[in-house]
Coordinates of C-alpha atoms in Angstrom, one line a residue:
Chain A
M386 CA 50.5 -11.5 -32.8
L387 CA 50.6 -12.1 -37.1
M388 CA 53.1 -14.9 -36.0
M389 CA 50.3 -16.6 -34.6
L390 CA 47.8 -16.0 -36.8
S391 CA 50.1 -16.9 -39.3
K392 CA 50.2 -20.5 -37.3
A393 CA 46.6 -20.7 -37.5
D394 CA 47.1 -20.9 -41.4
T395 CA 44.4 -17.8 -42.2
Y396 CA 42.8 -17.7 -45.6
V397 CA 43.1 -14.1 -45.5
L398 CA 47.3 -13.9 -44.6
N399 CA 47.5 -16.5 -47.2
K400 CA 46.4 -15.1 -49.9
T401 CA 47.7 -11.6 -48.9
T402 CA 51.5 -12.7 -48.4
G403 CA 51.0 -14.7 -51.8
M404 CA 49.4 -11.7 -53.5
I405 CA 52.6 -9.7 -52.5
S406 CA 54.8 -12.7 -54.0
A407 CA 53.0 -13.5 -56.7
T408 CA 53.4 -9.6 -58.0
L409 CA 57.4 -9.1 -57.0
S410 CA 58.5 -12.3 -58.0
P411 CA 58.2 -11.3 -62.3
I412 CA 60.2 -8.8 -61.5
I413 CA 62.7 -11.8 -59.7
R414 CA 62.4 -13.0 -62.5
I415 CA 63.8 -10.4 -64.6
M416 CA 66.5 -9.5 -62.5
Q417 CA 68.1 -13.2 -62.8
F418 CA 69.2 -12.9 -66.4
P419 CA 72.4 -10.7 -65.1
A420 CA 73.0 -13.9 -63.0
Q421 CA 72.1 -16.7 -65.1
M422 CA 74.7 -15.5 -68.0
V423 CA 77.2 -15.4 -65.3
Y424 CA 76.7 -18.8 -64.5
L425 CA 76.4 -20.0 -67.4
G426 CA 79.5 -18.4 -68.5
Y427 CA 80.9 -20.7 -65.9
E428 CA 79.3 -23.7 -66.8
K429 CA 79.8 -23.7 -70.0
A430 CA 84.5 -22.7 -69.5
R431 CA 83.5 -26.0 -66.6
D432 CA 82.2 -27.8 -69.4
I433 CA 85.1 -27.8 -71.6
I434 CA 87.4 -28.4 -69.0
K435 CA 86.0 -31.4 -68.1
V436 CA 84.8 -32.9 -71.1
Y437 CA 87.4 -35.6 -72.2
S438 CA 87.4 -37.1 -68.5
Q439 CA 83.5 -37.0 -68.5
N440 CA 83.1 -38.4 -71.5
K441 CA 85.1 -41.4 -71.0
Q442 CA 83.0 -42.1 -67.8
L443 CA 79.8 -41.4 -69.9
R444 CA 80.9 -44.2 -71.5
E445 CA 81.8 -46.8 -69.0
E446 CA 78.0 -45.9 -67.4
N447 CA 76.6 -46.0 -70.9
I448 CA 78.0 -49.6 -71.2
K449 CA 76.5 -50.2 -67.3
L450 CA 73.2 -49.2 -67.9
M451 CA 72.6 -50.9 -71.1
I452 CA 72.9 -54.0 -69.2
L453 CA 71.0 -52.8 -66.4
K454 CA 68.3 -51.5 -69.5
N455 CA 68.3 -55.3 -69.8
K456 CA 67.4 -55.9 -66.7
V457 CA 64.9 -53.5 -66.1
R458 CA 62.7 -54.9 -68.8
T459 CA 63.6 -58.2 -68.1
L460 CA 62.3 -57.6 -64.4
E461 CA 59.2 -55.3 -65.5
A462 CA 57.7 -58.0 -67.7
E463 CA 57.9 -60.7 -65.2
N464 CA 56.4 -58.0 -62.6
R465 CA 53.3 -57.5 -64.7
L466 CA 53.3 -61.2 -65.2
L467 CA 53.0 -61.6 -61.6
G468 CA 50.5 -58.6 -61.6
E469 CA 48.4 -60.3 -63.4
M470 CA 48.1 -63.5 -61.5
L471 CA 47.3 -61.9 -58.4
N472 CA 45.1 -59.4 -60.1
Y473 CA 47.0 -56.2 -58.6
I474 CA 46.1 -53.2 -59.5
S475 CA 48.9 -50.5 -59.9
L476 CA 49.4 -46.5 -59.1
P477 CA 48.2 -44.4 -62.5
E478 CA 51.0 -43.5 -64.1
A479 CA 52.8 -40.0 -63.1
A480 CA 52.2 -36.7 -65.5
Y481 CA 54.6 -33.6 -64.8
I482 CA 55.4 -30.6 -66.0
T483 CA 59.0 -29.1 -65.8
A484 CA 59.1 -25.3 -63.4
K485 CA 61.9 -22.8 -63.4
V486 CA 63.1 -21.8 -60.5
V487 CA 62.9 -17.8 -60.4
A488 CA 64.1 -17.9 -56.8
E489 CA 65.9 -19.5 -53.9
E490 CA 65.1 -18.3 -50.4
G491 CA 68.0 -19.7 -48.0
D492 CA 69.1 -19.2 -45.1
G493 CA 69.2 -20.7 -41.7
F494 CA 65.6 -19.7 -40.8
S495 CA 64.2 -21.2 -44.0
H496 CA 64.6 -22.9 -47.7
S497 CA 61.8 -23.0 -49.6
L498 CA 62.1 -21.8 -53.7
I499 CA 59.4 -19.8 -56.3
V500 CA 58.9 -22.0 -59.3
Y501 CA 57.3 -20.5 -62.2
V502 CA 54.6 -22.7 -63.6
G503 CA 52.5 -20.7 -66.3
D504 CA 49.2 -21.6 -66.0
E505 CA 47.8 -21.8 -62.5
N506 CA 45.7 -24.4 -62.8
R507 CA 48.6 -27.6 -63.4
V508 CA 49.4 -27.6 -60.3
Y509 CA 47.9 -27.9 -56.8
K510 CA 49.0 -27.8 -53.6
D511 CA 50.6 -30.9 -51.8
Q512 CA 52.0 -31.9 -55.0
V513 CA 56.3 -33.9 -55.3
V514 CA 58.3 -31.9 -56.4
M515 CA 61.3 -33.8 -57.9
S516 CA 64.2 -33.3 -59.3
D517 CA 65.8 -35.7 -62.2
E518 CA 66.0 -38.7 -59.7
S519 CA 64.7 -37.9 -56.3
V520 CA 62.3 -35.9 -54.3
V521 CA 63.5 -32.6 -53.2
G522 CA 60.0 -30.6 -51.6
R523 CA 56.6 -30.1 -52.1
V524 CA 54.0 -27.2 -53.8
E525 CA 53.3 -25.9 -50.1
N526 CA 50.8 -22.5 -52.5
V527 CA 50.5 -21.6 -56.3
N528 CA 49.6 -17.6 -56.2
G529 CA 49.1 -16.7 -60.0
K530 CA 51.9 -18.7 -62.3
Y531 CA 54.9 -18.7 -59.6
A532 CA 54.3 -21.6 -57.1
R533 CA 56.1 -21.8 -54.2
V534 CA 58.0 -25.4 -53.1
I535 CA 59.2 -26.1 -49.8
L536 CA 62.1 -27.8 -49.6
I537 CA 63.2 -31.1 -48.0
T538 CA 65.7 -29.1 -45.8
D539 CA 63.1 -27.1 -44.0
I540 CA 61.9 -27.1 -41.1
N541 CA 58.7 -27.6 -41.6
S542 CA 59.1 -30.3 -43.5
K543 CA 57.9 -33.5 -42.4
I544 CA 57.6 -36.7 -45.1
P545 CA 57.6 -40.2 -43.5
I546 CA 59.5 -42.3 -45.4
I547 CA 60.7 -46.0 -45.4
I548 CA 64.3 -47.6 -45.5
E549 CA 64.3 -49.4 -49.0
R550 CA 65.9 -52.8 -48.1
N551 CA 64.2 -53.5 -44.7
R552 CA 60.7 -51.5 -45.3
E553 CA 61.7 -49.6 -41.5
R554 CA 59.3 -46.4 -41.2
A555 CA 60.1 -43.3 -39.9
I556 CA 60.0 -39.5 -40.7
L557 CA 62.2 -37.4 -42.8
S558 CA 62.6 -33.9 -40.9
G559 CA 64.3 -31.2 -42.1
D560 CA 65.9 -28.0 -39.7
N561 CA 67.5 -25.8 -42.2
T562 CA 70.2 -27.6 -42.5
L563 CA 71.5 -28.8 -46.5
I564 CA 71.1 -32.5 -44.0
P565 CA 68.0 -33.7 -42.9
K566 CA 67.1 -36.3 -40.4
L567 CA 65.2 -39.4 -39.9
L568 CA 62.4 -39.2 -36.3
Y569 CA 61.0 -42.1 -34.9
T570 CA 63.0 -44.3 -35.8
S571 CA 62.6 -47.3 -33.1
L572 CA 65.2 -48.3 -30.8
S573 CA 66.6 -51.6 -32.4
T574 CA 66.2 -50.5 -35.4
D575 CA 68.7 -51.9 -38.5
I576 CA 69.7 -49.1 -40.3
K577 CA 73.1 -48.2 -42.3
E578 CA 75.2 -46.0 -43.6
G579 CA 74.4 -46.1 -47.6
D580 CA 70.9 -47.6 -47.3
I581 CA 68.4 -45.9 -49.7
V582 CA 65.6 -43.6 -48.3
V583 CA 62.0 -44.1 -50.6
T584 CA 59.0 -42.2 -49.5
S585 CA 56.2 -44.6 -48.1
G586 CA 53.3 -43.1 -49.2
V587 CA 51.3 -43.2 -45.4
A588 CA 49.8 -39.6 -45.5
G589 CA 48.5 -39.5 -48.9
V590 CA 50.5 -36.3 -50.1
F591 CA 53.6 -38.4 -51.8
P592 CA 53.3 -41.8 -53.9
V593 CA 55.3 -45.0 -52.3
G594 CA 58.4 -45.3 -53.3
L595 CA 59.8 -42.4 -54.7
P596 CA 63.5 -42.2 -53.8
I597 CA 65.1 -39.3 -51.5
G598 CA 68.2 -39.5 -50.4
T599 CA 71.1 -42.1 -48.8
V600 CA 71.5 -42.7 -45.1
K601 CA 74.7 -40.9 -44.0
N602 CA 75.4 -40.8 -40.3
I603 CA 74.3 -42.5 -37.6
S604 CA 74.7 -41.9 -34.4
K605 CA 72.6 -41.6 -30.6
E606 CA 70.8 -38.6 -31.5
K607 CA 70.0 -38.5 -34.7
I608 CA 70.7 -40.6 -38.7
E609 CA 71.7 -38.4 -41.5
I610 CA 70.2 -38.0 -44.4
V611 CA 72.1 -36.8 -47.8
P612 CA 69.5 -35.4 -50.5
M613 CA 69.8 -37.2 -53.7
A614 CA 70.1 -34.5 -55.7
D615 CA 71.4 -31.5 -55.6
I616 CA 69.8 -29.4 -53.4
E617 CA 72.3 -26.2 -54.2
R618 CA 71.9 -26.2 -57.8
L619 CA 68.1 -26.7 -59.1
E620 CA 67.8 -25.0 -62.1
F621 CA 64.5 -26.9 -63.0
V622 CA 61.9 -29.2 -61.1
K623 CA 59.7 -31.3 -62.1
I624 CA 56.0 -31.1 -59.9
V625 CA 55.1 -34.6 -60.5
D626 CA 51.2 -35.2 -60.7
Y627 CA 50.3 -39.2 -59.5
G628 CA 46.1 -38.4 -60.1
I629 CA 46.1 -39.9 -56.9
Y630 CA 45.9 -36.5 -54.3
H631 CA 42.5 -36.0 -55.2
D632 CA 41.1 -39.5 -54.7
V633 CA 43.1 -40.1 -51.4
M634 CA 41.2 -36.2 -50.3
N635 CA 38.0 -37.3 -51.3
F636 CA 38.1 -40.7 -49.6
S637 CA 39.7 -39.2 -46.3
Q638 CA 36.9 -36.6 -46.6
E639 CA 34.2 -39.1 -46.6
N640 CA 35.5 -41.0 -43.9
K641 CA 35.4 -38.4 -41.7
E642 CA 31.9 -37.5 -43.1
K643 CA 30.8 -41.0 -42.1
Chain B
M1483 CA 50.8 22.6 -64.2
D1484 CA 52.7 19.4 -66.1
D1485 CA 56.2 21.5 -64.8
S1486 CA 54.7 21.2 -61.4
L1487 CA 53.7 17.5 -61.4
S1488 CA 56.8 15.6 -63.0
D1489 CA 58.4 18.4 -60.3
I1490 CA 56.5 16.3 -57.7
I1491 CA 56.2 12.8 -58.8
C1492 CA 60.1 13.6 -58.9
Y1493 CA 60.1 14.9 -55.1
Q1494 CA 57.9 11.5 -54.1
L1495 CA 60.1 9.8 -55.5
K1496 CA 63.3 10.7 -54.0
K1497 CA 61.6 10.4 -51.0
M1498 CA 61.0 7.0 -51.4
L1499 CA 64.2 6.4 -52.8
P1500 CA 65.8 4.6 -50.1
L1501 CA 62.7 2.1 -49.9
L1502 CA 62.2 1.3 -53.1
C1503 CA 66.7 0.4 -53.7
T1504 CA 66.4 -1.5 -50.4
I1505 CA 63.9 -3.6 -52.0
V1506 CA 65.8 -3.9 -55.4
L1507 CA 68.6 -5.8 -53.1
I1508 CA 66.3 -7.8 -51.1
L1509 CA 64.7 -9.0 -54.3
L1510 CA 68.5 -9.6 -55.6
M1511 CA 69.2 -11.7 -52.4
Y1512 CA 66.5 -13.9 -53.6
T1513 CA 67.9 -14.9 -57.2
P1514 CA 68.8 -18.4 -57.4
F1515 CA 73.1 -18.3 -57.8
H1516 CA 73.7 -21.8 -58.0
F1517 CA 76.8 -22.0 -55.9
P1518 CA 78.0 -24.0 -52.9
L1519 CA 76.7 -23.6 -49.6
S1520 CA 74.7 -20.6 -51.7
K1521 CA 71.4 -21.5 -48.6
F1522 CA 73.7 -20.3 -45.8
L1523 CA 76.3 -17.5 -47.3
R1524 CA 73.1 -14.8 -48.2
P1525 CA 73.3 -11.9 -46.2
D1526 CA 70.1 -10.8 -45.0
V1527 CA 70.5 -6.5 -46.6
A1528 CA 67.5 -5.7 -45.9
M1529 CA 68.8 -5.1 -42.2
I1530 CA 72.1 -3.4 -43.5
C1531 CA 69.8 -1.1 -45.3
I1532 CA 67.7 -0.1 -42.5
Y1533 CA 70.3 0.4 -40.2
F1534 CA 72.0 2.4 -42.7
W1535 CA 69.7 4.9 -44.1
T1536 CA 68.1 5.3 -40.2
L1537 CA 70.9 6.6 -38.8
Y1538 CA 71.5 8.9 -41.5
R1539 CA 68.6 9.6 -43.6
R1540 CA 65.3 9.0 -41.2
D1541 CA 63.6 11.4 -42.6
L1542 CA 63.3 9.2 -46.2
F1543 CA 62.9 6.1 -44.2
G1544 CA 60.6 5.6 -41.4
L1545 CA 58.7 3.1 -39.4
F1546 CA 56.3 2.5 -42.0
S1547 CA 59.1 1.8 -45.1
V1548 CA 60.5 -0.1 -42.3
A1549 CA 56.8 -3.2 -42.0
F1550 CA 56.0 -2.5 -45.0
L1551 CA 60.5 -4.3 -45.9
G1552 CA 59.4 -6.4 -42.9
V1553 CA 56.2 -7.3 -45.4
V1554 CA 57.4 -7.8 -47.8
A1555 CA 60.6 -10.1 -46.7
D1556 CA 57.9 -12.2 -45.3
S1557 CA 55.7 -12.8 -48.1
L1558 CA 58.5 -14.1 -50.1
G1559 CA 60.2 -16.4 -48.1
L1560 CA 58.9 -18.9 -45.3
V1561 CA 59.2 -17.4 -42.3
P1562 CA 56.2 -17.2 -40.3
L1563 CA 54.5 -13.1 -41.1
G1564 CA 55.7 -10.8 -38.7
V1565 CA 59.0 -12.5 -37.9
N1566 CA 60.6 -10.3 -40.3
I1567 CA 58.1 -7.5 -39.6
F1568 CA 59.1 -7.3 -35.8
V1569 CA 63.2 -7.5 -35.8
F1570 CA 63.3 -5.1 -38.8
V1571 CA 61.7 -2.6 -36.3
V1572 CA 64.2 -3.9 -33.5
I1573 CA 67.0 -2.8 -36.1
Y1574 CA 64.7 0.4 -36.3
V1575 CA 64.5 1.0 -32.9
M1576 CA 67.9 0.4 -31.9
S1577 CA 69.4 1.8 -34.9
I1578 CA 67.5 5.5 -33.1
S1579 CA 68.5 4.7 -29.3
Y1580 CA 72.1 4.1 -30.4
G1581 CA 72.8 5.6 -33.7
W1582 CA 73.9 8.9 -32.0
F1583 CA 77.3 7.4 -30.6
V1584 CA 78.1 6.0 -34.3
N1585 CA 76.6 8.6 -36.6
T1586 CA 79.6 11.3 -37.0
K1587 CA 82.3 8.5 -36.3
P1588 CA 84.1 7.0 -38.8
F1589 CA 83.8 4.0 -40.8
A1590 CA 85.3 1.4 -38.8
V1591 CA 82.9 2.0 -35.6
S1592 CA 79.7 2.8 -37.7
W1593 CA 80.7 -0.8 -38.9
T1594 CA 81.5 -2.6 -35.8
G1595 CA 78.1 -0.6 -34.4
F1596 CA 76.1 -3.1 -37.1
A1597 CA 77.9 -5.7 -36.1
V1598 CA 76.3 -5.7 -32.6
I1599 CA 73.4 -4.7 -33.7
S1600 CA 72.6 -7.2 -35.7
F1601 CA 74.1 -9.6 -33.9
A1602 CA 70.7 -8.4 -31.1
A1603 CA 68.3 -8.8 -34.0
F1604 CA 69.6 -12.6 -35.6
V1605 CA 69.6 -13.7 -31.9
V1606 CA 66.1 -12.0 -31.4
K1607 CA 65.2 -13.7 -35.1
W1608 CA 66.3 -16.7 -34.0
F1609 CA 64.1 -16.8 -30.8
L1610 CA 61.2 -15.8 -32.3
M1611 CA 61.5 -18.4 -34.8
S1612 CA 62.4 -21.3 -32.9
I1613 CA 59.7 -20.4 -30.3
Y1614 CA 57.3 -20.4 -33.3
Y1615 CA 58.2 -24.0 -34.3
S1616 CA 59.3 -25.4 -30.8
C1617 CA 62.0 -25.7 -31.2
F1618 CA 65.4 -24.9 -31.3
L1619 CA 66.7 -24.1 -34.6
S1620 CA 70.8 -24.8 -36.2
V1621 CA 72.5 -21.8 -34.5
L1622 CA 75.6 -22.6 -37.2
G1623 CA 73.1 -21.4 -40.2
I1624 CA 71.8 -19.0 -38.3
F1625 CA 75.6 -17.5 -37.9
S1626 CA 77.1 -18.7 -41.2
G1627 CA 74.5 -15.9 -42.4
Y1628 CA 74.9 -12.6 -39.3
I1629 CA 79.3 -13.3 -40.8
V1630 CA 78.4 -12.4 -44.1
T1631 CA 75.3 -9.8 -43.2
V1632 CA 78.5 -8.6 -41.6
L1633 CA 81.4 -8.5 -44.4
I1634 CA 79.8 -7.6 -46.7
Y1635 CA 77.7 -4.4 -44.7
P1636 CA 80.8 -1.6 -46.5
L1637 CA 79.7 -2.9 -50.3
I1638 CA 75.9 -2.5 -49.4
A1639 CA 77.0 0.5 -47.3
R1640 CA 79.0 2.2 -50.4
L1641 CA 76.5 1.4 -52.7
N1642 CA 73.3 3.1 -50.6
I1643 CA 76.1 6.3 -49.6
F1644 CA 76.2 6.7 -53.5
V1645 CA 72.6 6.9 -54.0
Q1646 CA 72.7 8.9 -51.1
N1647 CA 75.8 11.3 -53.0
K1648 CA 73.9 11.1 -56.2
F1649 CA 70.7 11.5 -55.7
L1650 CA 69.6 12.7 -52.5
A1651 CA 72.7 15.2 -51.0
S1652 CA 70.6 18.4 -51.7
D1653 CA 68.0 17.5 -49.6
E1654 CA 69.4 16.4 -46.7
V1655 CA 68.5 16.7 -42.9
I1656 CA 71.2 17.3 -40.8
Y1657 CA 69.8 15.4 -37.5
E1658 CA 70.9 17.5 -34.6
Q1659 CA 73.8 15.3 -32.1
R1660 CA 72.7 14.3 -28.5

């Protein structure tokens, strides 16, 4: 019965479980310090071992990035110019807060995080959560100074996406494994291994064009996507506010009323 | 007066010790570990503790404690409310029903008993979740969770035995063997 009630998204149940979660999260936060110390020591030792090879790799990467930076600057200028010519209204700049991962839930049944967000008014439901480079999930609920994040690998996660190369649309669905799958792709789809998957912006929760992952395995039954972010090693996440969520919600509410 | 009050508090805390230990272990399992495959190698310590305390100290670990642990696990995780409560109650009932068989036997028998009961519990949880989401959940991740839970049983059991012997041995209730 409780399961059915929670499926109906009852306010009282959500509030109660949220309250328990918010009460216990600070304890987990304190308890993780010893584990954190062990992990930091391990990371430090690993970094020292790898420092020379990493340095060489970074120098090479830096040269590539300098070339890329010049290209991006030229493209940005060109894009701005073309936008002005077409009277294009661009999306607002994103603001974000960085939140520390306090607790991690992960097994075959669900994949989520609890993050410390501090001031509760800064974060709201369905905000985009990113690692350094790509989308890792969305905010499910905020309880006091803590927020629960549903990861893109969780079975509850369904994200409208497009393939960057050919703008093919699909839904990225988590299934409690580390490799989410694509749903609702057309039979004649032209998706290739290595294609980059980005958010499509449909439904208004995620803005357009945020990178998520790359296509890995394509078979008749499924298309697998490897997330760009290392989902298993998230220490900090960025909770991004594009300022469009409330506008989209208001817009759809107004349309419903009409 | 103070002495008696402190005695009462001490007695109540002692009574709650199995529950408190289990909660601490559950919270510990939510600590981010940051190592590869950590998402699938997290044992369900609550199952171990419920099995252990129900077998050996049922007088301190009743249905209320089990249900409370279920609420805690459901609130911390993303599983639908009620799933863990139901699964924990299943373990509790099975431990009571079949516990007499393993209670006075060597540790290996108790371990095997846990392997059987926890397998049933994982299957029940998988079944409930599959019904809830209207699709079969991936078995591989769940099975690896089960294996880790069974493998870590001796460690958690030793910890619980330590708590039992250190703090609760004096007021032990020996259950009549059937």
